[in-house]
Amino acid sequence: MPLGISRKAAGIVPSATLALNAKVGVMKAAGENVIGFAGGEPDFDTPVAIRDAMKAALDAGKTRYTAAAGAPELRNAIKGKLKNENGLDYDISQIVVSNGAKHSIFNAFFALLNEGDEVIIPTPCWVSYPEMVKMCGGVPVFAQTTEKDNFVLKPSQIEAAITEKTKVFMLTSPSNPNGSCWGREDLQALADLAVKHDFYIMTDEIYEHLLYNGEKNISIATLGDKVKERTITINGVSKTYAMTGFRIGYAAGPKDVMKAIAACQSQATSNPNTPSQYAVIKALTMDQEPVEEMRKAFMKRRDALVEGLNAIDGISCLKPDGAFYVMMNVKKLIGKKSDGVVIDSCTTFAEQLLEHAKVAVVPGEAFMAAGFCRLSYALSMDDLLEGIKRIRAFVQSLT
Ligand SMILES: Cc1ncc(COP(=O)(O)O)c(C=O)c1O
């Protein structure tokens, strides 16, 4: 048998967003004044009460293994959160805590997919879904949304993507990379199709608290028992509580699926980080005012960014209802030149913008969104306004 990596691993591309952020980090460390719109994490500090809870957990000796699916106290807190905030009833045996929502999603694909099973992924999509599907032997089936439809799939588009091999539909609302949100009717149509054609819905609700339209997130599993039987709800604390480094996420769903997920996790990683689990109990049960403060700050930045970008000739963006991202449409700039270099794609645009204006944005190709760049507004208002100024000057400099 020759040496070498597996076929499965060979086809996996590294996360483009993490790679770009690493590059920006290196540029900043070298003293370059880069404005980063590429980040995928809140720039706020983790609320004090949560940090204190982490310290207290360490002092109380919460430094050993817990149950592989997560400490029962934490699963109880999650059970309460799902009931009170989402209207979802789950027993703690139906909840598995993992090392971040990313890990929860991977675990769920691993537990659900057989070789060749299809997963419908609306695009533009988060960079990790297709790669995770492939790592688990599945086949990503992309269903293209459009800016005109606010990046939400129409029922007819969902139906067109369904085949006999469809096993999972990947729902992300509010969405990374475009901040779009599915309304009740959109969700109901998807739920009906899942029941009719018998497939699972994996709903990634990690941005549920970052909503700016005055509405509350609707968890699709609340739309009826038959949908709930087919839904795996994913959530985590990274975005809501600015806890990306704590690495805690969780999944809730049908008993058999969760049992399989727990068994796989018990063999692969055991329990998630123990002190972090206790910090998350605090996050879920404390006064939620810090969450609202962060939401309001994000909303102000969204408004400033959307207004600033739309005031620049040649680019545009929608005003998304959720998350902390906008998709900047740069299609009108394709064919222009930057210092002699032809802008032939959003990747070239992003490269030139970084080189000449020291502004980092993620090219849409990473999200299956050619012609767009993703801008995160998880940066200070001062940096955001400076970034817009630089983008305007750069766009105006194109010939
Ligand atoms: C849509 C989406 N889901 C999941 C995650 C991962 O979250 P976690 O830090 O809990 O792994 C991210 C992070 O960027 C995300 O954007």
PDB file of C-alpha atoms and ligand atoms in Angstrom, residues 40 99-103 105 126 129 172 176 204 206-207 236 238-239 244 247-249 325, ligand 1:
ATOM      1  CA  GLY A  40     -16.367  35.931  11.448  1.00  0.00           C
ATOM      2  CA  ASN A  99     -16.640  21.731  20.646  1.00  0.00           C
ATOM      3  CA  GLY A 100     -18.441  24.532  18.842  1.00  0.00           C
ATOM      4  CA  ALA A 101     -21.454  24.511  16.543  1.00  0.00           C
ATOM      5  CA  LYS A 102     -19.077  23.610  13.724  1.00  0.00           C
ATOM      6  CA  HIS A 103     -18.289  20.366  15.520  1.00  0.00           C
ATOM      7  CA  ILE A 105     -22.749  20.112  12.472  1.00  0.00           C
ATOM      8  CA  TRP A 126     -21.060  29.187   4.735  1.00  0.00           C
ATOM      9  CA  TYR A 129     -20.915  23.016   4.928  1.00  0.00           C
ATOM     10  CA  THR A 172     -29.048  28.740   7.895  1.00  0.00           C
ATOM     11  CA  ASN A 176     -23.639  33.571   6.962  1.00  0.00           C
ATOM     12  CA  ASP A 204     -28.056  26.224  12.060  1.00  0.00           C
ATOM     13  CA  ILE A 206     -26.181  30.294  15.617  1.00  0.00           C
ATOM     14  CA  TYR A 207     -27.116  33.872  14.611  1.00  0.00           C
ATOM     15  CA  GLY A 236     -23.931  27.657  20.094  1.00  0.00           C
ATOM     16  CA  SER A 238     -19.843  31.886  19.883  1.00  0.00           C
ATOM     17  CA  LYS A 239     -21.800  34.662  18.197  1.00  0.00           C
ATOM     18  CA  THR A 244     -15.768  32.004  19.984  1.00  0.00           C
ATOM     19  CA  ARG A 247     -15.604  26.307  21.671  1.00  0.00           C
ATOM     20  CA  ILE A 248     -19.060  25.218  22.762  1.00  0.00           C
ATOM     21  CA  GLY A 249     -21.969  24.399  20.481  1.00  0.00           C
ATOM     22  CA  TYR A 325     -22.475  40.256   7.276  1.00  0.00           C
TER      23      TYR A 325
HETATM   24  C1  LIG B   1     -23.277  29.744  10.012  1.00  0.00           C
HETATM   25  C2  LIG B   1     -22.272  29.341  11.026  1.00  0.00           C
HETATM   26  N1  LIG B   1     -22.446  28.211  11.710  1.00  0.00           N
HETATM   27  C3  LIG B   1     -21.563  27.797  12.616  1.00  0.00           C
HETATM   28  C4  LIG B   1     -20.423  28.534  12.893  1.00  0.00           C
HETATM   29  C5  LIG B   1     -19.435  27.998  13.873  1.00  0.00           C
HETATM   30  O1  LIG B   1     -19.645  28.365  15.170  1.00  0.00           O
HETATM   31  P1  LIG B   1     -18.808  27.780  16.366  1.00  0.00           P
HETATM   32  O2  LIG B   1     -17.814  28.824  16.759  1.00  0.00           O
HETATM   33  O3  LIG B   1     -19.801  27.519  17.447  1.00  0.00           O
HETATM   34  O4  LIG B   1     -18.137  26.528  15.910  1.00  0.00           O
HETATM   35  C6  LIG B   1     -20.187  29.716  12.212  1.00  0.00           C
HETATM   36  C7  LIG B   1     -18.955  30.485  12.446  1.00  0.00           C
HETATM   37  O5  LIG B   1     -18.493  31.260  11.665  1.00  0.00           O
HETATM   38  C8  LIG B   1     -21.136  30.142  11.266  1.00  0.00           C
HETATM   39  O6  LIG B   1     -20.987  31.285  10.597  1.00  0.00           O
END
